[in-house]
CSV table of C-alpha atoms in Angstrom, one decimal:
chain,number,residue,atom,x,y,z
M,26,MET,CA,0.1,0.0,0.0
M,27,THR,CA,1.5,3.4,-0.8
M,28,GLN,CA,1.9,5.8,1.9
M,29,PRO,CA,-0.9,8.1,2.8
M,30,TYR,CA,-0.7,11.8,1.7
M,31,ASP,CA,-0.9,14.3,4.6
M,32,LEU,CA,-3.7,16.3,2.8
M,33,PHE,CA,-6.2,15.4,-0.1
M,34,ILE,CA,-8.0,18.6,-1.3
M,35,ILE,CA,-11.1,18.3,-3.5
M,36,GLY,CA,-11.6,21.2,-5.5
M,37,GLY,CA,-9.2,23.1,-7.9
M,38,GLY,CA,-10.6,26.6,-7.7
M,39,ILE,CA,-8.6,29.5,-6.0
M,40,ASN,CA,-9.0,28.2,-2.5
M,41,GLY,CA,-8.3,24.5,-3.3
M,42,CYS,CA,-5.0,25.4,-5.2
M,43,GLY,CA,-4.0,28.1,-2.7
M,44,ILE,CA,-4.3,25.9,0.2
M,45,ALA,CA,-2.4,23.1,-1.9
M,46,ARG,CA,0.7,25.5,-2.5
M,47,ASP,CA,0.5,26.7,1.2
M,48,ALA,CA,0.6,23.2,2.5
M,49,ALA,CA,3.2,21.9,0.2
M,50,GLY,CA,5.3,24.7,0.9
M,51,ARG,CA,5.2,23.6,4.7
M,52,GLY,CA,6.5,20.3,3.7
M,53,LEU,CA,3.2,18.6,4.0
M,54,SER,CA,2.5,15.9,1.1
M,55,VAL,CA,-0.5,17.1,-1.0
M,56,CYS,CA,-2.9,15.7,-3.5
M,57,LEU,CA,-5.6,17.8,-5.3
M,58,ALA,CA,-8.6,16.6,-7.4
M,59,GLU,CA,-10.6,18.8,-9.7
M,60,LYS,CA,-13.4,17.4,-11.5
M,61,GLY,CA,-12.9,19.6,-14.4
M,62,ASP,CA,-10.5,22.2,-15.5
M,63,LEU,CA,-8.6,24.2,-12.8
M,64,ALA,CA,-10.7,27.3,-11.9
M,65,GLY,CA,-13.3,26.0,-14.5
M,66,ALA,CA,-16.2,27.4,-12.2
M,67,THR,CA,-16.4,30.5,-10.0
M,68,SER,CA,-12.5,31.2,-10.0
M,69,SER,CA,-12.5,32.1,-13.5
M,70,ALA,CA,-15.8,34.2,-13.5
M,71,SER,CA,-14.7,37.1,-10.9
M,72,THR,CA,-14.6,40.7,-11.7
M,73,LYS,CA,-11.0,40.0,-11.8
M,74,LEU,CA,-9.8,42.6,-9.1
M,75,PHE,CA,-7.9,42.5,-6.2
M,76,HIS,CA,-9.9,44.9,-3.9
M,77,GLY,CA,-10.9,45.9,-0.4
M,78,GLY,CA,-14.7,45.9,-1.2
M,79,LEU,CA,-15.2,49.7,-0.8
M,80,ARG,CA,-19.0,48.9,-0.8
M,81,TYR,CA,-18.7,46.3,2.3
M,82,LEU,CA,-17.9,49.3,4.5
M,83,GLU,CA,-21.8,50.1,4.4
M,84,TYR,CA,-22.1,46.7,5.9
M,85,PHE,CA,-19.7,47.6,8.6
M,86,GLU,CA,-17.4,44.7,7.4
M,87,VAL,CA,-14.4,46.7,8.7
M,88,GLY,CA,-12.4,43.6,9.7
M,89,LEU,CA,-12.9,42.2,6.1
M,90,VAL,CA,-12.0,45.3,4.2
M,91,ARG,CA,-9.0,45.9,6.2
M,92,LYS,CA,-7.8,42.1,5.5
M,93,ALA,CA,-8.3,42.7,1.9
M,94,LEU,CA,-6.6,45.9,1.7
M,95,ILE,CA,-3.5,44.8,3.6
M,96,GLU,CA,-3.3,41.6,1.2
M,97,ARG,CA,-3.6,43.7,-2.1
M,98,GLU,CA,0.1,45.0,-2.1
M,99,THR,CA,1.4,41.5,-0.7
M,100,LEU,CA,-0.4,39.8,-3.6
M,101,LEU,CA,0.8,42.7,-6.2
M,102,ARG,CA,4.6,41.9,-5.2
M,103,ALA,CA,4.2,38.2,-5.5
M,104,MET,CA,2.7,38.4,-9.2
M,105,PRO,CA,3.4,41.6,-11.0
M,106,HIS,CA,2.8,39.8,-14.5
M,107,ILE,CA,-0.7,38.9,-13.8
M,108,SER,CA,-1.7,41.8,-11.5
M,109,TRP,CA,-1.3,45.5,-11.8
M,110,PRO,CA,-2.7,48.8,-10.1
M,111,MET,CA,-5.5,50.4,-11.6
M,112,ARG,CA,-7.2,53.9,-10.8
M,113,PHE,CA,-11.1,53.7,-10.3
M,114,VAL,CA,-13.2,56.9,-11.1
M,115,LEU,CA,-16.2,57.2,-8.9
M,116,PRO,CA,-18.6,59.9,-10.8
M,117,LEU,CA,-20.7,61.9,-8.1
M,118,SER,CA,-24.6,62.5,-8.4
M,119,LYS,CA,-27.1,63.5,-6.1
M,120,ASP,CA,-29.3,60.7,-7.5
M,121,MET,CA,-27.3,57.8,-6.0
M,122,ARG,CA,-29.0,55.9,-3.3
M,123,PHE,CA,-28.1,53.5,-0.6
M,124,ASP,CA,-29.2,49.8,-0.9
M,125,THR,CA,-32.0,50.1,1.9
M,126,ASP,CA,-30.8,46.8,3.7
M,127,THR,CA,-27.4,48.2,4.6
M,128,PRO,CA,-26.8,49.1,8.4
M,129,THR,CA,-25.2,52.4,7.2
M,130,SER,CA,-28.6,53.3,5.4
M,131,ARG,CA,-30.7,52.4,8.1
M,132,LEU,CA,-28.5,54.4,10.5
M,133,LEU,CA,-28.6,57.5,8.3
M,134,SER,CA,-32.7,57.1,7.9
M,135,ILE,CA,-32.9,57.6,11.6
M,136,THR,CA,-30.1,60.2,12.0
M,137,MET,CA,-30.7,62.2,9.0
M,138,PRO,CA,-34.0,61.2,7.5
M,139,TRP,CA,-34.2,64.3,5.2
M,140,MET,CA,-31.3,62.7,3.0
M,141,LYS,CA,-34.1,59.8,1.9
M,142,GLY,CA,-31.5,57.2,1.3
M,143,ARG,CA,-29.2,59.5,-0.9
M,144,ARG,CA,-25.4,58.5,-0.7
M,145,PRO,CA,-23.9,62.0,0.3
M,146,ASP,CA,-20.6,62.9,-1.3
M,147,TRP,CA,-18.9,63.4,2.3
M,148,LEU,CA,-19.9,59.8,3.3
M,149,ILE,CA,-18.4,58.4,0.2
M,150,ARG,CA,-15.2,60.6,0.8
M,151,MET,CA,-15.1,59.5,4.5
M,152,GLY,CA,-15.4,55.7,3.2
M,153,LEU,CA,-12.6,56.5,0.7
M,154,PHE,CA,-10.6,57.8,3.5
M,155,LEU,CA,-10.9,54.8,5.2
M,156,TYR,CA,-10.3,52.7,2.4
M,157,ASP,CA,-6.9,54.5,2.1
M,158,HIS,CA,-5.5,54.1,5.4
M,159,LEU,CA,-6.9,50.8,6.7
M,160,GLY,CA,-4.6,48.8,4.9
M,161,GLY,CA,-1.1,50.4,5.5
M,162,ARG,CA,-1.2,51.2,1.6
M,163,LYS,CA,2.7,51.8,0.6
M,164,ILE,CA,2.7,51.3,-3.5
M,165,LEU,CA,-1.0,52.4,-4.4
M,166,PRO,CA,-1.6,56.0,-4.6
M,167,GLY,CA,-4.5,57.5,-2.6
M,168,THR,CA,-7.9,59.0,-3.3
M,169,SER,CA,-8.1,62.2,-5.2
M,170,THR,CA,-10.7,64.5,-6.5
M,171,LEU,CA,-11.0,64.7,-10.3
M,172,ASP,CA,-12.8,67.4,-12.4
M,173,LEU,CA,-14.6,65.5,-15.0
M,174,VAL,CA,-15.1,68.7,-17.2
M,175,GLY,CA,-13.0,68.5,-20.3
M,176,SER,CA,-10.8,65.9,-19.0
M,177,PRO,CA,-10.2,62.3,-20.5
M,178,GLU,CA,-12.1,60.5,-17.6
M,179,GLY,CA,-15.2,62.8,-18.3
M,180,ALA,CA,-15.3,62.7,-22.0
M,181,PRO,CA,-17.3,59.4,-22.2
M,182,LEU,CA,-19.7,60.4,-19.5
M,183,GLN,CA,-22.9,62.3,-19.7
M,184,ASP,CA,-22.4,66.1,-19.0
M,185,ARG,CA,-24.4,65.9,-15.9
M,186,PHE,CA,-21.3,64.4,-14.2
M,187,HIS,CA,-18.8,67.2,-13.1
M,188,LYS,CA,-17.0,65.7,-10.3
M,189,ALA,CA,-15.4,62.3,-9.4
M,190,PHE,CA,-13.2,60.7,-6.7
M,191,GLU,CA,-10.4,58.8,-7.9
M,192,TYR,CA,-8.9,55.7,-5.8
M,193,SER,CA,-6.7,52.7,-6.2
M,194,ASP,CA,-7.4,48.9,-6.3
M,195,CYS,CA,-5.9,46.2,-8.5
M,196,TRP,CA,-6.7,43.9,-11.6
M,197,VAL,CA,-5.7,40.3,-11.4
M,198,GLU,CA,-6.0,37.4,-14.3
M,199,ASP,CA,-8.1,35.2,-11.7
M,200,ALA,CA,-7.8,31.9,-13.8
M,201,ARG,CA,-4.0,32.4,-14.4
M,202,LEU,CA,-3.8,32.9,-10.6
M,203,VAL,CA,-5.3,29.5,-9.8
M,204,VAL,CA,-3.1,27.5,-12.5
M,205,LEU,CA,0.1,29.4,-10.9
M,206,ASN,CA,-0.7,28.4,-7.6
M,207,ALA,CA,-1.2,24.7,-8.7
M,208,ARG,CA,1.9,24.9,-10.7
M,209,ASP,CA,4.0,26.0,-7.6
M,210,ALA,CA,2.0,23.3,-5.4
M,211,GLU,CA,3.3,20.7,-8.0
M,212,ALA,CA,6.6,22.0,-8.0
M,213,ARG,CA,6.8,21.8,-4.2
M,214,GLY,CA,6.1,18.1,-4.4
M,215,GLY,CA,2.1,18.1,-4.6
M,216,ARG,CA,0.2,16.1,-7.1
M,217,ILE,CA,-2.5,17.9,-8.9
M,218,MET,CA,-5.1,15.8,-10.8
M,219,THR,CA,-7.6,17.5,-13.2
M,220,ARG,CA,-10.6,15.8,-14.8
M,221,THR,CA,-10.8,13.8,-11.8
M,222,GLU,CA,-14.0,13.3,-9.8
M,223,VAL,CA,-14.3,12.4,-6.4
M,224,VAL,CA,-16.7,9.6,-6.0
M,225,SER,CA,-16.7,9.2,-2.1
M,226,ALA,CA,-14.4,9.7,0.8
M,227,GLU,CA,-14.9,8.0,4.0
M,228,ARG,CA,-12.8,7.6,7.3
M,229,VAL,CA,-11.2,4.1,7.6
M,230,ASP,CA,-8.6,3.2,10.5
M,231,GLY,CA,-7.9,6.8,11.3
M,232,LEU,CA,-7.2,7.8,7.6
M,233,TRP,CA,-9.5,9.2,4.7
M,234,GLN,CA,-9.9,6.6,1.9
M,235,VAL,CA,-10.8,8.7,-1.2
M,236,THR,CA,-12.1,6.9,-4.3
M,237,VAL,CA,-11.6,9.2,-7.6
M,238,LYS,CA,-12.5,8.5,-11.0
M,239,ARG,CA,-10.2,9.5,-13.9
M,240,GLY,CA,-10.3,8.8,-17.7
M,241,GLY,CA,-12.5,5.9,-16.9
M,242,GLU,CA,-10.2,4.2,-14.3
M,243,THR,CA,-10.8,4.3,-10.7
M,244,GLU,CA,-8.2,5.0,-8.0
M,245,VAL,CA,-8.4,4.9,-4.2
M,246,ILE,CA,-6.0,7.2,-2.3
M,247,THR,CA,-5.5,7.6,1.4
M,248,ALA,CA,-4.9,10.9,3.4
M,249,ARG,CA,-4.3,11.9,6.9
M,250,GLY,CA,-6.7,14.8,6.6
M,251,LEU,CA,-9.3,16.1,3.9
M,252,VAL,CA,-9.9,19.4,2.8
M,253,ASN,CA,-13.3,20.1,1.1
M,254,ALA,CA,-12.8,23.3,-1.1
M,255,GLY,CA,-15.6,22.5,-3.5
M,256,GLY,CA,-16.6,26.1,-3.9
M,257,PRO,CA,-20.5,26.0,-5.0
M,258,TRP,CA,-20.6,22.2,-4.3
M,259,VAL,CA,-19.0,22.3,-0.8
M,260,ALA,CA,-22.3,21.4,0.9
M,261,ASP,CA,-23.1,18.7,-1.6
M,262,ILE,CA,-19.5,17.1,-0.9
M,263,VAL,CA,-20.3,17.0,2.9
M,264,GLN,CA,-23.5,15.3,2.5
M,265,THR,CA,-23.1,13.0,-0.5
M,266,VAL,CA,-19.5,12.4,-1.0
M,267,ALA,CA,-18.1,12.4,2.5
M,268,ARG,CA,-21.6,11.7,4.1
M,269,VAL,CA,-20.9,13.7,7.3
M,270,ASN,CA,-23.7,15.2,9.2
M,271,SER,CA,-23.7,19.3,9.1
M,272,SER,CA,-26.0,22.1,9.5
M,273,GLU,CA,-23.9,24.5,7.8
M,274,GLY,CA,-24.6,25.7,4.2
M,275,VAL,CA,-23.9,28.0,1.3
M,276,ARG,CA,-25.9,30.8,-0.2
M,277,LEU,CA,-25.3,30.4,-4.0
M,278,VAL,CA,-25.2,34.1,-5.7
M,279,ARG,CA,-25.0,34.6,-9.1
M,280,GLY,CA,-22.6,37.2,-10.3
M,281,SER,CA,-23.1,38.0,-14.1
M,282,HIS,CA,-21.0,40.1,-16.5
M,283,ILE,CA,-21.0,41.5,-20.1
M,284,VAL,CA,-18.2,42.4,-22.4
M,285,THR,CA,-18.6,45.2,-25.1
M,286,ARG,CA,-16.4,46.8,-27.5
M,287,ARG,CA,-14.0,49.5,-26.1
M,288,LEU,CA,-16.3,52.3,-24.6
M,289,PHE,CA,-13.6,54.7,-23.7
M,290,ASP,CA,-9.8,55.5,-24.6
M,291,HIS,CA,-8.0,55.7,-21.2
M,292,ASP,CA,-7.0,52.9,-18.9
M,293,LYS,CA,-8.9,53.7,-15.7
M,294,CYS,CA,-11.9,51.9,-14.4
M,295,TYR,CA,-15.4,53.4,-13.6
M,296,PHE,CA,-17.2,52.7,-10.2
M,297,PHE,CA,-21.0,53.5,-10.9
M,298,GLN,CA,-23.5,53.8,-8.2
M,299,GLY,CA,-26.9,53.1,-9.3
M,300,THR,CA,-30.3,54.7,-8.1
M,301,ASP,CA,-31.2,51.2,-6.9
M,302,GLY,CA,-28.3,51.1,-4.3
M,303,ARG,CA,-26.4,48.6,-6.3
M,304,ILE,CA,-22.9,49.1,-8.0
M,305,ILE,CA,-21.2,48.2,-11.1
M,306,PHE,CA,-17.9,48.6,-12.7
M,307,ALA,CA,-16.7,49.3,-16.2
M,308,ILE,CA,-13.1,48.2,-16.8
M,309,PRO,CA,-10.6,48.3,-19.6
M,310,TYR,CA,-10.5,44.5,-20.9
M,311,GLU,CA,-8.0,42.9,-23.1
M,312,THR,CA,-7.0,46.1,-24.9
M,313,ASP,CA,-10.1,46.4,-27.2
M,314,PHE,CA,-13.0,45.7,-24.8
M,315,THR,CA,-14.6,47.0,-22.0
M,316,LEU,CA,-15.8,44.6,-18.8
M,317,ILE,CA,-19.2,45.5,-17.2
M,318,GLY,CA,-20.4,44.0,-14.1
M,319,THR,CA,-21.5,42.3,-11.6
M,320,THR,CA,-24.9,41.3,-10.8
M,321,ASP,CA,-26.1,39.7,-7.3
M,322,ALA,CA,-28.8,37.4,-7.9
M,323,GLU,CA,-30.1,34.4,-6.1
M,324,HIS,CA,-29.0,31.4,-7.8
M,325,ASP,CA,-31.6,28.3,-7.4
M,326,GLY,CA,-30.4,26.3,-10.4
M,327,ASP,CA,-27.2,24.2,-11.4
M,328,PRO,CA,-24.0,25.7,-10.5
M,329,THR,CA,-22.3,23.6,-13.2
M,330,ALA,CA,-23.0,26.1,-16.2
M,331,PRO,CA,-24.6,29.6,-15.0
M,332,VAL,CA,-25.4,31.8,-17.7
M,333,CYS,CA,-25.9,35.8,-17.7
M,334,THR,CA,-29.7,35.7,-18.2
M,335,PRO,CA,-31.2,38.3,-20.8
M,336,GLU,CA,-32.8,40.1,-17.8
M,337,GLU,CA,-29.0,40.6,-16.4
M,338,THR,CA,-27.7,41.6,-19.7
M,339,ALA,CA,-30.5,44.3,-20.1
M,340,TYR,CA,-30.0,45.4,-16.5
M,341,LEU,CA,-26.0,46.0,-17.1
M,342,CYS,CA,-26.7,47.8,-20.2
M,343,ARG,CA,-29.3,50.0,-18.6
M,344,PHE,CA,-27.3,50.6,-15.6
M,345,ALA,CA,-24.1,51.6,-17.7
M,346,SER,CA,-26.3,53.8,-19.8
M,347,GLU,CA,-27.2,55.9,-16.9
M,348,TYR,CA,-23.6,57.0,-16.8
M,349,PHE,CA,-22.1,56.9,-20.6
M,350,ARG,CA,-22.8,59.5,-23.1
M,351,GLN,CA,-23.3,56.6,-25.8
M,352,PRO,CA,-26.2,54.2,-24.3
M,353,VAL,CA,-24.7,50.9,-24.2
M,354,ARG,CA,-27.0,48.2,-26.0
M,355,VAL,CA,-27.6,44.7,-25.9
M,356,GLU,CA,-26.3,44.4,-29.4
M,357,ASP,CA,-23.0,45.9,-28.4
M,358,VAL,CA,-22.4,42.9,-25.9
M,359,VAL,CA,-19.7,40.6,-27.6
M,360,TRP,CA,-19.4,38.0,-24.7
M,361,THR,CA,-21.0,37.5,-21.4
M,362,TYR,CA,-20.1,35.2,-18.3
M,363,SER,CA,-21.4,34.1,-15.1
M,364,GLY,CA,-20.1,32.8,-11.9
M,365,VAL,CA,-21.8,31.2,-8.8
M,366,ARG,CA,-20.2,32.4,-5.6
M,367,PRO,CA,-20.8,30.0,-2.8
M,368,LEU,CA,-21.3,32.6,0.2
M,369,TYR,CA,-21.5,31.3,3.8
M,370,ASP,CA,-25.3,31.3,4.6
M,371,ASP,CA,-25.3,33.9,7.5
M,372,GLY,CA,-29.1,34.5,7.2
M,373,ALA,CA,-28.7,37.9,5.5
M,374,LYS,CA,-32.0,39.0,3.9
M,375,SER,CA,-30.4,39.7,0.3
M,376,ALA,CA,-27.8,38.4,-1.9
M,377,THR,CA,-25.9,41.8,-1.8
M,378,ALA,CA,-25.8,41.7,1.9
M,379,ALA,CA,-24.6,38.1,2.4
M,380,THR,CA,-21.1,38.0,4.0
M,381,ARG,CA,-18.1,37.8,1.4
M,382,ASP,CA,-15.9,36.6,4.3
M,383,TYR,CA,-14.8,32.9,4.6
M,384,VAL,CA,-15.9,30.4,7.3
M,385,LEU,CA,-13.6,27.4,8.0
M,386,SER,CA,-15.4,24.4,9.6
M,387,LEU,CA,-13.0,21.8,11.0
M,388,ASP,CA,-14.7,18.2,11.8
M,389,ASP,CA,-12.1,16.2,13.5
M,390,ALA,CA,-14.2,13.6,15.0
M,391,GLY,CA,-11.7,11.3,13.5
M,392,ALA,CA,-9.3,11.9,10.8
M,393,PRO,CA,-9.8,15.9,10.1
M,394,MET,CA,-12.2,17.4,7.4
M,395,LEU,CA,-11.9,21.1,6.8
M,396,ASN,CA,-14.8,22.6,4.8
M,397,VAL,CA,-14.4,26.1,3.2
M,398,PHE,CA,-17.2,28.0,2.9
M,399,GLY,CA,-17.1,31.5,1.1
M,400,GLY,CA,-14.1,33.7,0.4
M,401,LYS,CA,-13.1,36.1,-2.2
M,402,ILE,CA,-10.4,36.2,-4.6
M,403,THR,CA,-8.3,38.8,-2.6
M,404,THR,CA,-8.2,37.0,0.6
M,405,TYR,CA,-7.2,33.4,-0.8
M,406,ARG,CA,-3.9,33.4,0.4
M,407,LYS,CA,-5.1,34.6,3.9
M,408,LEU,CA,-7.6,31.8,3.8
M,409,ALA,CA,-5.0,29.4,3.1
M,410,GLU,CA,-3.0,30.3,6.0
M,411,ALA,CA,-6.0,30.2,8.3
M,412,ALA,CA,-7.0,26.6,6.9
M,413,LEU,CA,-3.4,25.5,7.8
M,414,ALA,CA,-3.5,27.1,11.2
M,415,LYS,CA,-6.9,25.0,11.8
M,416,LEU,CA,-5.0,21.8,10.8
M,417,ALA,CA,-1.9,22.5,12.7
M,418,PRO,CA,-2.8,20.4,15.8
M,419,HIS,CA,-3.1,17.5,13.4
M,420,PHE,CA,0.3,18.0,11.4
M,421,PRO,CA,3.0,19.1,14.0
M,422,LYS,CA,6.0,18.6,11.6
M,423,ALA,CA,4.6,21.4,9.2
M,424,THR,CA,6.5,24.6,9.1
M,425,GLY,CA,5.2,28.0,9.5
M,426,ASN,CA,3.7,30.6,7.3
M,427,TRP,CA,5.8,31.5,4.4
M,428,THR,CA,3.7,32.6,1.4
M,429,ALA,CA,3.8,36.4,1.9
M,430,GLY,CA,6.3,38.0,-0.6
M,431,VAL,CA,7.1,34.7,-2.3
M,432,ALA,CA,6.6,35.0,-6.2
M,433,LEU,CA,4.5,32.8,-8.3
M,434,PRO,CA,5.7,31.4,-11.4
M,435,GLY,CA,6.9,34.1,-13.9
M,436,GLY,CA,6.5,37.0,-11.1
M,437,ASP,CA,9.9,37.2,-10.1
M,438,PHE,CA,10.4,40.8,-11.0
M,439,SER,CA,9.6,44.1,-9.6
M,440,VAL,CA,6.0,45.8,-9.6
M,441,ASP,CA,7.6,48.5,-11.7
M,442,GLY,CA,9.8,46.4,-14.1
M,443,PHE,CA,7.0,45.3,-16.5
M,444,ASP,CA,7.6,47.5,-19.3
M,445,ASP,CA,11.4,46.7,-19.1
M,446,LEU,CA,10.3,43.1,-19.1
M,447,ILE,CA,8.5,43.6,-22.3
M,448,GLU,CA,11.5,45.6,-23.9
M,449,ASP,CA,13.7,42.5,-23.0
M,450,LEU,CA,11.3,40.2,-24.6
M,451,ARG,CA,11.1,42.3,-27.9
M,452,THR,CA,15.1,42.5,-27.9
M,453,GLN,CA,15.5,38.5,-27.5
M,454,PHE,CA,12.5,37.8,-30.1
M,455,ALA,CA,12.6,40.5,-32.6
M,456,PHE,CA,9.8,38.9,-34.4
M,457,LEU,CA,7.1,39.8,-31.8
M,458,THR,CA,4.8,42.6,-32.3
M,459,PRO,CA,4.2,45.0,-29.5
M,460,GLN,CA,1.0,43.7,-28.4
M,461,TRP,CA,2.1,40.2,-29.0
M,462,ALA,CA,4.9,40.8,-26.6
M,463,ARG,CA,2.8,42.5,-24.0
M,464,ARG,CA,0.2,39.8,-23.9
M,465,LEU,CA,2.8,37.1,-23.3
M,466,ALA,CA,4.6,39.2,-20.6
M,467,ARG,CA,1.2,39.6,-18.9
M,468,ALA,CA,0.4,35.8,-19.2
M,469,TYR,CA,3.7,34.4,-18.5
M,470,GLY,CA,6.0,37.1,-16.8
M,471,THR,CA,9.8,36.0,-16.8
M,472,GLU,CA,8.8,32.6,-18.4
M,473,ALA,CA,7.7,33.9,-21.5
M,474,ALA,CA,11.4,33.6,-22.9
M,475,GLU,CA,11.5,29.9,-21.6
M,476,MET,CA,8.4,29.2,-23.5
M,477,LEU,CA,9.4,30.9,-26.7
M,478,GLY,CA,12.7,28.8,-26.2
M,479,ASP,CA,15.1,29.3,-29.1
M,480,ALA,CA,12.9,30.7,-31.8
M,481,THR,CA,14.3,33.3,-34.1
M,482,LYS,CA,11.2,33.6,-36.5
M,483,ILE,CA,7.6,33.0,-36.1
M,484,GLU,CA,8.0,29.6,-38.3
M,485,ASP,CA,10.0,28.3,-35.3
M,486,LEU,CA,6.9,28.6,-32.9
M,487,GLY,CA,5.1,26.0,-35.1
M,488,GLN,CA,1.3,26.0,-36.3
M,489,MET,CA,-0.1,29.4,-35.6
M,490,PHE,CA,-4.1,29.0,-34.7
M,491,GLY,CA,-5.1,32.7,-34.9
M,492,ALA,CA,-4.8,35.8,-32.5
M,493,ASP,CA,-0.9,35.3,-32.5
M,494,LEU,CA,-1.8,31.7,-30.5
M,495,SER,CA,1.2,29.4,-31.3
M,496,GLU,CA,2.0,25.7,-31.0
M,497,ALA,CA,4.6,26.5,-28.9
M,498,GLU,CA,2.4,28.3,-26.5
M,499,VAL,CA,-0.1,25.4,-26.6
M,500,ARG,CA,2.4,23.0,-25.9
M,501,TRP,CA,3.5,25.0,-23.1
M,502,LEU,CA,-0.1,25.2,-21.7
M,503,MET,CA,-0.6,21.6,-22.1
M,504,THR,CA,2.6,20.2,-20.4
M,505,ARG,CA,3.1,22.9,-17.8
M,506,GLU,CA,-0.3,24.4,-17.1
M,507,TYR,CA,-2.8,21.5,-17.1
M,508,ALA,CA,-4.8,22.5,-20.3
M,509,ALA,CA,-6.6,19.6,-22.2
M,510,GLU,CA,-9.2,21.2,-24.1
M,511,ALA,CA,-9.2,24.2,-26.6
M,512,ALA,CA,-11.7,26.2,-23.9
M,513,ASP,CA,-9.0,25.7,-21.3
M,514,VAL,CA,-6.6,27.8,-23.4
M,515,ILE,CA,-8.8,30.4,-25.1
M,516,TRP,CA,-11.2,31.2,-21.7
M,517,ARG,CA,-9.1,30.2,-18.9
M,518,ARG,CA,-5.4,30.6,-19.6
M,519,SER,CA,-6.1,33.3,-22.1
M,520,LYS,CA,-9.1,35.3,-23.4
M,521,LEU,CA,-8.1,34.7,-26.9
M,522,GLY,CA,-11.5,33.3,-27.7
M,523,LEU,CA,-12.4,37.2,-28.1
M,524,ARG,CA,-10.3,37.2,-31.1
M,525,MET,CA,-10.4,33.7,-32.6
M,526,GLY,CA,-12.9,32.6,-35.3
M,527,ALA,CA,-14.9,29.2,-35.2
M,528,GLU,CA,-12.5,27.7,-37.7
M,529,GLU,CA,-9.5,28.6,-35.8
M,530,ILE,CA,-10.9,27.2,-32.4
M,531,ALA,CA,-11.8,23.9,-34.1
M,532,ALA,CA,-8.2,23.7,-35.5
M,533,LEU,CA,-7.0,24.1,-32.1
M,534,GLU,CA,-9.1,21.4,-30.7
M,535,ALA,CA,-8.4,19.2,-33.3
M,536,PHE,CA,-4.6,19.7,-32.7
M,537,MET,CA,-5.0,19.3,-28.9
M,538,ALA,CA,-7.3,16.2,-29.2
M,539,ALA,CA,-4.3,14.4,-31.5
M,540,GLU,CA,-1.7,15.2,-28.9
């Protein structure tokens, strides 16, 4: 019988892969199983921001916001290729209203009833002051006031907007973040299995006996501890896979996004407040597009394949059109995506009000089982540390916290060194266009040169599939980054699906199937 692993992790989203990396780096033996592709569900369908969650201050979630704000710059230093600073423009209008369910709204309705639910400018500025100072900000610039009249930021907006606040947060390539955590876990001795379904898990003789099915083959794996990071399926895994009694559950909330052709010419984002108390972002996306989202809707259906409904698309278009000079029409939408967030069920009245903080529940009636409820992408590393702290009594030989400041693969350069990285790449590989070099640097960082190898001309990279996607890159993604199908490449490892035609995608699929 093979030696049992220390930890078996169910779920290849950001929480599962983050925990796998952290545990492997502490000297624990780790095995992770994901039933589909890494980041194949919620973790590739976020708004793609490392942010403190400005609006959570209205719910008095100061601890969560502070934790996330501190974490922004820690993460930025570790992955300056897939994450970078962004400035957010928050136009001001007297028409903006609170969500009536927020504690702040209820407090103001009592103390200042004449405000009639409005979000006053002074209160927003107070929130931004807290946002600037709660997290020990060092890299990111603080809040400033912006005159929209005659400015590039004001040009795409309606004339009624004259003033805005501008603050900082960070962008992150969410699906790549997951893959890089998995790769680092594997480099530290972990075993990563994709397209692997966990059929059952049971406690036998003080160990977890986990039965998995992969490619038609069944395997039984033993482990000293089990981590359930199943995301939207976390409660189902507790009840039907591990068959453990638990009263804890998740609240499934669907967040949908739309992508349009580029709506403005600068690289800043917009933070729009609605008359219904909701907020959305409009974010520069993949050079030629604008990402708009997100919604917050209760999700009652199957979390496997959520879709942005026609009603959600119309809502986001209507919301954005309240701000932009040119109305955003449904026919302007080139792509939509939707993810189901597994929020911890804390009994909140609305999806918007439900906590975004994580809850870790340890069942140690025998071999330990840790269930991960909720969480947000910005705090994934802290969640992993907290998970290992919960499990520490069962693994006394594990070493301490180590991930803060340790670069992910390709991220071993300074936050301000990205332009130099592109220049070096174009010097070494003269056939790269500026846009191509930038895309590769953003995806692979310092590993881009290794991926391109000793190529001196485009032909050296093998078959070209369209949108500068080469055979050399596809082979890298298949051998290094667990990609098995075309969708893994064009919608998760990249967003080249926005630029590739049906015939090009079919050729890519055929190539990958033949390998």
